[in-house]
Coordinates of N, CA and C in Angstrom, one line a residue:
X1 N -12.0 -55.2 39.9 CA -13.2 -54.4 40.2 C -14.1 -54.0 39.0
X2 N -15.1 -54.1 39.2 CA -16.2 -53.7 37.9 C -16.3 -52.1 38.0
X3 N -16.2 -51.6 36.9 CA -16.4 -50.2 36.7 C -17.8 -50.0 36.1
X4 N -18.1 -48.9 35.4 CA -19.2 -48.8 34.7 C -19.6 -49.5 33.7
X5 N -20.8 -49.5 33.1 CA -21.3 -50.1 32.1 C -22.1 -49.2 31.1
X6 N -22.2 -49.5 29.9 CA -22.8 -48.5 29.1 C -23.7 -49.5 28.0
X7 N -24.8 -49.3 28.0 CA -25.9 -50.0 27.2 C -26.2 -49.3 25.8
X8 N -26.3 -50.1 24.7 CA -27.0 -49.7 23.4 C -28.2 -50.3 23.0
X9 N -29.0 -49.4 22.9 CA -30.4 -50.2 22.5 C -30.9 -49.9 21.1
X10 N -32.0 -50.3 20.7 CA -32.6 -49.9 19.4 C -33.2 -48.4 19.6
X11 N -33.6 -48.0 18.5 CA -34.1 -46.7 18.3 C -35.2 -46.5 19.3
X12 N -35.9 -47.4 19.5 CA -37.3 -47.5 20.6 C -36.8 -47.5 21.8
X13 N -35.6 -47.9 22.0 CA -35.1 -48.1 23.5 C -35.7 -49.2 24.2
X14 N -36.1 -50.2 23.4 CA -36.8 -51.3 24.0 C -36.0 -52.8 23.8
X15 N -35.1 -52.8 23.0 CA -34.1 -54.1 22.9 C -32.8 -53.7 22.9
X16 N -32.2 -54.4 24.1 CA -30.7 -54.2 24.0 C -29.9 -55.0 23.1
X17 N -29.1 -54.3 22.3 CA -28.1 -54.6 21.2 C -26.8 -54.8 21.7
X18 N -26.1 -54.0 22.4 CA -24.8 -54.3 22.9 C -24.7 -53.6 24.3
X19 N -23.8 -54.1 25.1 CA -23.3 -53.4 26.4 C -21.7 -53.5 26.4
X20 N -21.1 -52.3 26.8 CA -19.8 -52.2 26.9 C -19.6 -52.3 28.5
X21 N -18.7 -53.3 28.9 CA -18.6 -53.6 30.3 C -17.1 -53.2 30.5
X22 N -16.8 -52.6 31.7 CA -15.4 -52.1 32.1 C -14.9 -52.8 33.5
X23 N -13.9 -53.1 33.6 CA -13.1 -53.6 34.8 C -11.9 -52.8 34.9
X24 N -11.7 -52.5 36.2 CA -10.5 -51.9 36.5 C -9.6 -52.6 37.3
X25 N -8.3 -52.7 37.0 CA -7.4 -53.5 38.0 C -6.2 -52.7 38.0
X26 N -5.0 -53.2 37.7 CA -3.7 -52.3 37.4 C -4.0 -51.8 36.1
X27 N -4.7 -52.3 35.2 CA -5.1 -51.7 34.1 C -6.5 -51.7 33.8
X28 N -7.1 -51.2 32.7 CA -8.4 -51.3 32.4 C -8.7 -52.2 31.4
X29 N -9.8 -53.0 31.6 CA -10.4 -53.9 30.4 C -11.8 -53.5 30.2
X30 N -12.0 -53.4 28.9 CA -13.3 -53.1 28.3 C -13.6 -54.4 27.4
X31 N -15.1 -54.7 27.3 CA -15.5 -55.8 26.6 C -16.8 -55.2 25.9
X32 N -16.9 -55.6 24.7 CA -18.1 -55.1 24.0 C -18.9 -56.5 23.8
X33 N -20.1 -56.6 24.5 CA -21.0 -57.7 24.3 C -22.2 -57.5 23.5
X34 N -22.5 -58.5 22.7 CA -23.7 -58.3 21.8 C -24.7 -59.2 22.3
X35 N -25.8 -58.5 22.3 CA -27.3 -59.2 22.6 C -28.1 -59.5 21.6
X36 N -29.0 -60.7 21.8 CA -29.2 -61.6 22.9 C -28.3 -62.5 22.9
X37 N -27.1 -62.6 22.1 CA -26.3 -63.8 22.3 C -25.4 -63.9 23.3
X38 N -25.2 -62.6 24.0 CA -24.4 -62.5 25.0 C -22.8 -62.9 24.7
X39 N -22.6 -62.6 23.5 CA -21.1 -63.1 22.9 C -20.2 -61.9 23.1
X40 N -19.0 -62.1 23.4 CA -18.1 -60.9 23.4 C -17.4 -60.8 22.0
X41 N -17.7 -59.5 21.4 CA -17.2 -59.3 20.2 C -16.2 -58.3 20.0
X42 N -15.6 -57.7 21.1 CA -14.6 -57.0 21.1 C -13.8 -56.8 22.5
X43 N -12.6 -56.5 22.7 CA -12.0 -56.4 23.8 C -10.8 -55.3 23.7
X44 N -10.7 -54.8 24.8 CA -9.5 -53.7 24.9 C -8.9 -53.8 26.3
X45 N -7.6 -54.0 26.2 CA -6.9 -54.0 27.6 C -5.9 -52.6 27.4
X46 N -6.0 -51.8 28.4 CA -5.3 -50.7 28.3 C -4.1 -50.6 29.6
X47 N -3.2 -50.0 29.5 CA -2.2 -49.5 30.6 C -1.4 -48.5 30.4
X48 N -0.9 -47.9 31.1 CA -0.1 -46.8 31.3 C 1.3 -46.9 31.5
X49 N 2.3 -46.4 30.8 CA 3.8 -46.6 31.0 C 4.4 -45.2 31.0
X50 N 4.7 -44.9 32.1 CA 5.4 -43.4 32.2 C 4.7 -42.2 31.5
X51 N 3.5 -42.1 31.8 CA 2.7 -41.1 31.2 C 2.3 -41.3 29.7
X52 N 2.5 -42.5 29.2 CA 2.1 -42.8 27.8 C 1.0 -44.0 28.0
X53 N -0.1 -43.9 27.2 CA -1.3 -44.8 27.0 C -0.7 -45.9 26.0
X54 N -1.1 -47.2 26.4 CA -1.0 -48.2 25.2 C -2.2 -49.1 25.6
X55 N -2.8 -49.6 24.5 CA -3.9 -50.7 24.7 C -3.8 -51.7 23.4
X56 N -4.3 -52.8 24.0 CA -4.3 -53.9 22.9 C -5.8 -54.0 22.6
X57 N -6.4 -54.0 21.1 CA -7.5 -54.3 21.0 C -7.9 -55.7 20.2
X58 N -8.8 -56.2 20.4 CA -9.1 -57.5 19.5 C -10.6 -57.4 19.4
X59 N -10.8 -57.7 18.1 CA -12.4 -57.6 17.4 C -12.7 -58.9 16.8
X60 N -13.8 -59.5 17.2 CA -14.0 -60.8 16.6 C -14.7 -60.8 15.1
X61 N -14.1 -61.3 14.2 CA -14.7 -61.3 12.8 C -15.4 -62.6 12.7
X62 N -16.7 -62.5 12.6 CA -17.7 -63.5 12.6 C -17.5 -64.6 11.3
X63 N -17.1 -63.6 10.3 CA -17.0 -64.3 8.9 C -15.7 -65.5 8.9
X64 N -14.6 -65.0 9.4 CA -13.6 -65.9 9.6 C -13.5 -66.8 10.8
X65 N -14.3 -66.4 11.7 CA -14.4 -67.0 13.1 C -12.9 -66.7 13.9
X66 N -12.3 -65.7 13.7 CA -11.2 -65.3 14.4 C -11.1 -64.0 15.0
X67 N -10.2 -63.9 15.8 CA -10.0 -62.5 16.4 C -8.9 -61.7 15.5
X68 N -9.3 -60.5 15.5 CA -8.1 -59.6 14.7 C -7.6 -58.6 15.6
X69 N -6.3 -58.6 15.8 CA -5.7 -57.8 16.9 C -5.1 -56.4 16.3
X70 N -5.1 -55.6 17.3 CA -4.3 -54.3 17.1 C -3.8 -53.5 18.4
X71 N -3.0 -52.6 18.2 CA -2.4 -51.8 19.1 C -2.8 -50.3 19.0
X72 N -3.3 -49.7 20.1 CA -3.4 -48.1 20.2 C -2.4 -47.5 21.1
X73 N -1.6 -46.5 20.8 CA -0.5 -46.0 21.4 C -0.8 -44.4 21.5
X74 N -0.6 -43.9 22.6 CA -0.7 -42.5 22.8 C 0.8 -41.9 23.0
X75 N 1.1 -40.9 22.2 CA 2.6 -40.5 22.2 C 2.6 -39.2 23.1
X76 N 3.8 -38.7 23.8 CA 4.0 -37.7 24.5 C 4.1 -36.5 23.3
X77 N 3.2 -35.5 23.7 CA 3.2 -34.3 23.2 C 3.0 -33.2 24.0
X78 N 3.6 -31.9 23.6 CA 3.4 -30.9 24.7 C 2.1 -30.4 24.5
X79 N 1.5 -30.2 23.2 CA 0.2 -29.7 23.0 C -0.8 -30.9 22.1
X80 N -1.9 -30.8 22.7 CA -2.8 -31.8 21.8 C -2.3 -33.3 22.4
X81 N -3.0 -34.3 21.6 CA -3.0 -35.8 21.6 C -2.5 -36.3 20.1
X82 N -1.5 -37.3 20.3 CA -1.1 -37.9 19.2 C -1.2 -39.5 19.5
X83 N -2.0 -40.2 18.7 CA -2.3 -41.6 18.8 C -1.7 -42.2 17.6
X84 N -1.4 -43.6 17.6 CA -1.0 -44.5 16.4 C -1.8 -45.8 16.6
X85 N -2.5 -46.1 15.7 CA -3.4 -47.4 15.7 C -2.8 -48.3 14.6
X86 N -2.4 -49.4 15.2 CA -2.0 -50.5 14.3 C -3.0 -51.5 14.3
X87 N -3.6 -52.0 13.0 CA -4.7 -52.8 12.9 C -4.3 -54.0 12.1
X88 N -4.5 -55.1 12.5 CA -4.3 -56.2 11.7 C -2.9 -56.3 11.1
X89 N -2.0 -56.0 11.8 CA -0.5 -55.9 11.1 C -0.1 -54.8 10.4
X90 N -1.2 -53.6 10.2 CA -0.8 -52.5 9.3 C -0.9 -51.3 10.4

């Protein structure tokens, strides 16, 4: 099921640069699309595990022509939010 979209324009709001597209199924899928090439340059797949949030993120590196992967995890805390972000194996 398609969810909302968010568009990012130039300062004059004339030219579309990026669009964030969202889909919701058993988990949420986000894609960042660059315009005018219409190329997907980033992806995020998220899911919930017993009150904990976990997401896989992939960002396209145009210099190496490869996807760089990472993880985002929300940890259970009584007060506030605590996240761990692992990026490119670090």
